[in-house]
Coordinates of C-alpha atoms and ligand atoms in Angstrom, one line a residue:
M1 CA 178.2 -11.7 165.4
E2 CA 178.9 -14.6 163.1
K3 CA 181.0 -14.0 160.0
K4 CA 179.8 -15.1 156.6
D5 CA 181.3 -18.4 155.4
L6 CA 183.4 -16.9 152.6
D7 CA 186.8 -18.1 151.4
W8 CA 188.3 -14.6 152.2
A9 CA 191.8 -15.2 150.9
S10 CA 190.6 -16.3 147.4
L11 CA 188.2 -13.4 146.9
G12 CA 189.1 -11.2 144.0
F13 CA 188.3 -7.5 143.5
G14 CA 184.7 -7.9 142.4
Y15 CA 181.2 -7.2 143.5
V16 CA 179.7 -9.5 146.2
Q17 CA 176.2 -8.3 147.1
T18 CA 176.0 -7.7 150.9
E19 CA 172.9 -7.1 153.0
Q20 CA 172.5 -3.4 153.6
R21 CA 173.4 -0.2 151.8
Y22 CA 172.8 3.5 152.6
V23 CA 170.6 5.7 150.5
S24 CA 169.8 9.4 150.7
N25 CA 167.9 11.5 148.2
F26 CA 168.3 15.2 147.4
K27 CA 165.0 16.9 146.3
D28 CA 163.5 20.4 146.6
G29 CA 166.9 21.8 147.6
K30 CA 167.7 19.5 150.5
W31 CA 169.0 16.0 151.4
D32 CA 166.4 13.8 153.1
E33 CA 167.1 11.9 156.4
G34 CA 168.7 8.9 154.6
G35 CA 169.0 5.4 155.9
L36 CA 169.8 1.8 155.2
T37 CA 168.0 -0.4 152.7
T38 CA 168.2 -4.1 151.6
D39 CA 167.3 -3.1 148.0
A40 CA 170.5 -3.3 145.8
N41 CA 168.7 -2.1 142.7
I42 CA 168.1 1.5 141.5
V43 CA 165.2 2.4 139.3
L44 CA 165.8 5.5 137.2
N45 CA 163.9 7.5 134.6
E46 CA 165.3 6.9 131.1
C47 CA 166.3 10.6 130.9
A48 CA 168.1 10.8 134.3
G49 CA 171.0 13.3 134.3
V50 CA 173.6 10.7 135.1
L51 CA 172.6 8.6 132.0
Q52 CA 172.8 11.6 129.7
Y53 CA 175.7 13.8 130.8
A54 CA 177.5 11.6 133.3
Q55 CA 176.9 13.8 136.3
T56 CA 178.3 11.3 138.8
C57 CA 181.2 11.0 141.2
F58 CA 182.5 8.4 143.7
E59 CA 184.8 7.6 146.6
G60 CA 186.5 4.4 147.7
L61 CA 187.7 3.3 151.2
K62 CA 188.0 0.2 153.3
A63 CA 187.0 -1.3 156.6
Y64 CA 189.0 -4.2 158.1
T65 CA 189.6 -6.0 161.3
T66 CA 192.6 -5.0 163.4
E67 CA 194.9 -7.4 165.2
D68 CA 193.0 -6.9 168.5
G69 CA 189.6 -7.6 166.7
R70 CA 188.2 -4.1 166.3
I71 CA 186.5 -3.1 163.0
V72 CA 187.9 0.1 161.7
T73 CA 188.0 2.4 158.7
F74 CA 191.0 4.6 157.7
R75 CA 190.6 8.4 157.5
P76 CA 186.9 8.4 156.2
D77 CA 186.8 12.2 156.9
L78 CA 189.2 12.7 154.0
N79 CA 186.9 10.8 151.7
A80 CA 184.0 13.0 152.9
D81 CA 186.1 16.1 152.2
R82 CA 187.2 15.0 148.8
M83 CA 183.7 14.0 147.7
Y84 CA 182.5 17.4 148.9
T85 CA 185.0 19.2 146.6
T86 CA 184.3 16.8 143.7
A87 CA 180.5 17.5 144.0
Q88 CA 181.1 21.3 143.9
R89 CA 183.1 21.0 140.7
L90 CA 180.4 19.0 139.1
E91 CA 177.6 21.3 140.2
M92 CA 176.1 18.6 142.5
P93 CA 174.8 19.4 146.0
P94 CA 177.7 18.3 148.3
F95 CA 176.7 15.5 150.7
P96 CA 177.2 16.8 154.3
K97 CA 180.6 15.6 155.6
E98 CA 179.5 14.5 159.0
K99 CA 176.6 12.5 157.5
F100 CA 179.0 10.9 155.1
V101 CA 181.1 9.5 158.0
E102 CA 178.0 8.4 159.8
A103 CA 176.7 6.6 156.7
V104 CA 180.1 4.8 156.3
K105 CA 179.8 3.6 159.9
A106 CA 176.2 2.5 159.5
V107 CA 177.0 0.5 156.4
V108 CA 180.0 -1.2 158.0
K109 CA 178.1 -2.0 161.1
A110 CA 175.1 -3.4 159.3
N111 CA 177.4 -5.6 157.2
A112 CA 179.8 -6.6 160.0
A113 CA 179.5 -10.2 159.0
Y114 CA 181.2 -9.4 155.7
V115 CA 184.2 -7.6 157.3
P116 CA 187.0 -10.1 156.7
P117 CA 188.9 -11.4 159.7
Y118 CA 192.4 -10.1 160.7
G119 CA 195.2 -11.9 158.9
S120 CA 193.1 -13.0 155.9
G121 CA 194.5 -10.1 153.8
A122 CA 190.9 -9.4 152.6
T123 CA 189.0 -6.2 153.4
L124 CA 185.6 -4.7 153.1
Y125 CA 185.6 -2.2 150.3
L126 CA 183.2 0.7 150.6
R127 CA 181.9 2.6 147.6
P128 CA 180.2 6.0 148.3
Y129 CA 178.8 7.6 145.1
M130 CA 176.3 10.1 143.9
F131 CA 174.5 10.9 140.7
G132 CA 171.9 13.2 139.1
S133 CA 168.6 11.3 139.1
N134 CA 165.9 13.4 137.6
P135 CA 165.3 13.8 133.8
V136 CA 167.7 16.3 132.2
I137 CA 167.8 16.8 128.5
G138 CA 169.0 20.4 128.1
V139 CA 172.6 20.5 129.3
K140 CA 172.4 21.7 132.9
P141 CA 172.8 20.2 136.4
A142 CA 170.1 17.9 137.6
T143 CA 167.9 19.1 140.4
E144 CA 167.5 15.7 142.2
Y145 CA 170.3 13.5 143.3
Q146 CA 170.9 10.2 145.0
F147 CA 173.8 9.4 147.4
R148 CA 174.6 5.8 148.1
I149 CA 177.2 3.7 149.9
F150 CA 177.4 -0.1 149.3
C151 CA 180.1 -2.4 150.4
T152 CA 181.7 -5.6 149.0
P153 CA 184.3 -7.9 150.5
V154 CA 187.5 -7.9 148.4
G155 CA 190.4 -10.3 148.5
P156 CA 194.1 -9.6 149.2
Y157 CA 195.4 -7.3 146.5
F158 CA 198.6 -9.3 146.0
K159 CA 198.1 -13.0 146.2
G160 CA 201.4 -14.5 146.9
G161 CA 203.4 -11.3 147.4
A162 CA 203.6 -8.0 145.7
K163 CA 205.4 -8.4 142.3
P164 CA 206.7 -5.2 140.7
L165 CA 204.7 -4.0 137.8
T166 CA 205.7 -2.9 134.3
L167 CA 204.1 0.4 133.1
C168 CA 204.2 2.2 129.8
V169 CA 204.2 5.9 129.1
S170 CA 200.8 6.6 127.5
D171 CA 200.2 8.6 124.3
F172 CA 196.8 9.6 125.7
D173 CA 196.2 12.3 128.2
R174 CA 194.4 11.7 131.5
A175 CA 193.5 15.2 132.4
A176 CA 193.7 18.7 131.1
P177 CA 195.3 21.6 133.0
H178 CA 192.4 23.3 134.8
G179 CA 190.2 20.3 133.9
T180 CA 188.7 17.6 136.2
G181 CA 191.9 15.5 137.0
N182 CA 191.8 16.5 140.6
I183 CA 188.3 15.2 141.4
K184 CA 187.0 11.7 141.6
A185 CA 184.5 11.8 138.8
G186 CA 183.3 8.8 136.8
L187 CA 184.1 10.7 133.6
N188 CA 187.8 10.5 134.3
Y189 CA 187.5 6.7 134.3
A190 CA 185.3 6.4 131.3
M191 CA 187.9 8.1 129.1
S192 CA 190.7 6.0 130.7
L193 CA 189.2 2.7 129.6
H194 CA 190.5 2.7 126.0
P195 CA 194.1 3.6 127.0
I196 CA 194.1 0.9 129.7
V197 CA 192.6 -1.8 127.4
E198 CA 195.3 -0.9 124.9
A199 CA 198.1 -1.0 127.5
H200 CA 196.9 -4.4 128.8
K201 CA 196.9 -5.7 125.2
A202 CA 200.5 -4.6 124.8
G203 CA 201.4 -6.4 128.1
Y204 CA 201.6 -3.5 130.5
A205 CA 199.9 -3.3 133.9
E206 CA 199.2 0.4 133.9
N207 CA 199.7 3.7 132.0
M208 CA 202.0 6.4 133.2
Y209 CA 200.3 9.7 132.1
L210 CA 202.4 12.8 131.6
D211 CA 201.1 16.4 131.9
A212 CA 198.9 17.2 129.0
A213 CA 200.3 20.7 128.4
T214 CA 204.0 19.9 128.0
R215 CA 204.3 16.1 128.2
T216 CA 207.4 16.5 130.2
K217 CA 206.1 16.0 133.8
V218 CA 204.9 12.9 135.6
E219 CA 201.2 12.9 136.5
E220 CA 199.7 9.6 137.7
T221 CA 198.2 6.3 136.4
G222 CA 194.5 5.9 135.7
G223 CA 193.8 5.2 139.4
A224 CA 196.9 5.7 141.6
N225 CA 199.4 8.4 142.4
F226 CA 203.2 7.9 142.0
L227 CA 205.7 7.8 144.7
F228 CA 209.5 7.7 144.0
V229 CA 212.5 7.2 146.2
T230 CA 215.7 9.0 145.2
K231 CA 219.1 7.3 145.4
D232 CA 219.9 9.1 148.6
G233 CA 216.7 7.9 150.2
K234 CA 214.3 10.8 149.9
V235 CA 210.6 10.2 149.1
V236 CA 209.2 12.4 146.3
T237 CA 205.8 12.6 144.8
P238 CA 204.5 14.6 141.8
K239 CA 202.8 18.0 142.5
S240 CA 200.2 18.9 140.0
N241 CA 196.7 20.5 139.9
S242 CA 195.5 17.8 137.6
I243 CA 196.1 14.7 139.7
L244 CA 193.7 13.2 142.2
P245 CA 194.8 13.9 145.8
S246 CA 195.3 10.3 147.0
I247 CA 194.6 9.8 150.7
T248 CA 197.1 6.9 150.7
R249 CA 199.8 9.0 149.1
R250 CA 199.2 11.9 151.5
S251 CA 199.3 9.5 154.4
L252 CA 202.5 7.9 153.2
M253 CA 204.2 11.3 153.0
I254 CA 203.4 11.7 156.7
V255 CA 204.5 8.2 157.5
A256 CA 207.8 8.9 155.7
K257 CA 208.5 12.0 157.8
E258 CA 207.0 11.2 161.1
Y259 CA 207.5 7.4 161.5
L260 CA 210.6 6.7 159.3
G261 CA 212.5 10.0 159.7
L262 CA 212.8 10.4 155.9
E263 CA 212.8 13.5 153.9
A264 CA 209.6 13.6 151.8
E265 CA 208.7 16.2 149.2
E266 CA 205.8 17.0 146.9
R267 CA 207.2 18.7 143.8
E268 CA 207.0 18.8 140.0
I269 CA 208.8 15.7 138.7
Y270 CA 210.1 15.7 135.2
F271 CA 209.9 12.5 133.2
D272 CA 213.7 12.9 132.5
E273 CA 214.4 12.5 136.2
V274 CA 212.6 9.1 136.5
K275 CA 215.6 7.1 135.2
D276 CA 217.6 8.4 138.2
F277 CA 215.2 7.2 140.9
A278 CA 216.0 4.1 143.0
E279 CA 212.4 2.9 143.6
C280 CA 208.9 3.6 142.3
G281 CA 205.5 2.7 143.6
L282 CA 201.8 3.4 142.9
C283 CA 199.6 4.5 145.8
G284 CA 195.9 4.0 146.3
T285 CA 193.4 2.5 148.7
A286 CA 193.2 -0.8 146.8
A287 CA 196.8 -1.9 147.2
V288 CA 198.3 0.7 149.5
I289 CA 201.5 0.6 147.4
S290 CA 202.1 -1.4 144.2
P291 CA 205.8 -1.6 143.4
V292 CA 206.9 -0.6 139.9
G293 CA 209.9 -2.3 138.5
K294 CA 210.0 -1.0 135.0
I295 CA 208.6 1.8 132.9
V296 CA 208.7 1.6 129.1
D297 CA 208.7 4.8 127.0
H298 CA 208.2 3.9 123.4
G299 CA 210.6 1.0 123.5
K300 CA 213.1 2.7 125.9
E301 CA 213.2 0.9 129.2
I302 CA 213.7 2.4 132.6
C303 CA 214.5 -0.3 135.0
F304 CA 214.6 0.6 138.7
P305 CA 217.5 -0.8 140.8
S306 CA 214.9 -2.4 143.1
G307 CA 214.3 -4.9 140.3
M308 CA 211.4 -7.1 139.2
D309 CA 211.3 -9.5 142.2
E310 CA 210.3 -7.5 145.2
M311 CA 209.4 -4.0 146.5
G312 CA 212.3 -1.6 147.0
P313 CA 213.5 -1.4 150.6
I314 CA 212.1 2.0 151.4
T315 CA 208.8 1.3 149.6
R316 CA 208.6 -1.9 151.8
K317 CA 209.1 0.2 155.0
L318 CA 206.5 2.6 153.9
Y319 CA 204.1 -0.2 153.1
D320 CA 204.8 -2.1 156.3
T321 CA 204.4 1.0 158.4
L322 CA 201.1 2.3 156.9
T323 CA 199.5 -1.2 156.9
G324 CA 200.8 -1.6 160.5
I325 CA 198.9 1.5 161.4
Q326 CA 195.8 0.4 159.6
M327 CA 195.8 -3.0 161.1
G328 CA 196.3 -1.7 164.7
R329 CA 199.9 -3.0 165.1
L330 CA 201.3 0.5 165.3
D331 CA 200.0 3.6 167.1
P332 CA 198.2 5.8 164.6
P333 CA 198.4 9.6 164.3
E334 CA 195.4 11.3 165.9
G335 CA 192.1 10.7 163.9
W336 CA 193.5 8.2 161.3
I337 CA 191.7 5.2 162.6
V338 CA 187.9 5.3 163.1
E339 CA 186.5 2.4 165.1
I340 CA 183.0 1.1 164.2
K341 CA 181.2 0.3 167.4
Ligands
PLP1 C1 191.1 7.1 143.9 C2 192.2 7.5 143.0 C3 193.5 7.5 143.5 C4 193.9 6.9 144.9 O1 193.3 7.6 146.0 P1 193.2 7.0 147.4 O2 192.5 8.1 148.2 O3 194.6 6.8 147.9 O4 192.5 5.7 147.3 C5 194.6 7.9 142.7 N1 194.3 8.4 141.5 C6 193.1 8.5 141.0 C7 192.9 9.0 139.6 C8 192.0 8.0 141.7 O5 190.8 8.1 141.2

């Protein structure tokens, strides 16, 4: 298979149309057989449920080339699980988990020419999503849905090394207790656009959201979970029912314990404690870990001892180990790496 002639290392995080995508339709109470198509466009009725009441959800995962030249994805079964839970919360018919993983494999295989080569730092980003497609005007769930997966090659997240970010504590809330913060719904992102545009205008890379009920506990940013390292080398991450269960974060907690022999704990984290941590990072599929150097709370600065030049030492070990597993340089735990044949 001949690779596309793309300048992999200078790709950004944007949409590059590839050849094939997967489509399946839900109608009369069941999902159809589903399959690949070359048609990148969707034609919808003007009254489609997704356009009126935002009945839509998504996932994100990557395919890449390992050191020994295999094309793999990372824990796609967890994306299937999470989308299943998300769909249930939004009264959408969950897409069968096994079919989800098969569809991921089919899309990657059909677009293998777009999977960036090992060492380029680029990856193939996959976007599964689902939406209500039939006309809905009274407020109720749609009765017809479309599930799709497209893929797009994306460049290295950090061009020229990972520089620590500066965040600000947001005055907005991301998610209500007992709301939709724990599912990957488009609606959580629509409402985060105004806070992130404001934060960028003020010179910050991301917002740190606190719990909406008491504004004393750390939640997450608009699209990544927090991970902290204590001064005695323990990895801690916020526990909350209103944050999205990041697959990267859950994997890093296992890496911390099983590969690095560190203590790792998921617990409530009070904002007051943040100033005492040694390192801070943001976890998500896009960057694996983005180091955080500084958090500004209404003019008061919290500067982590790891500084503004590079990742903290434990964050670095976590990053190197997880990316080593993903790129086939280290032995993975059972089931983490799914090869596309
Ligand atoms: C997708 C997402 C994450 C990261 O999850 P991963 O599974 O690690 O990619 C974190 N927070 C929010 C709000 C998200 O939507």
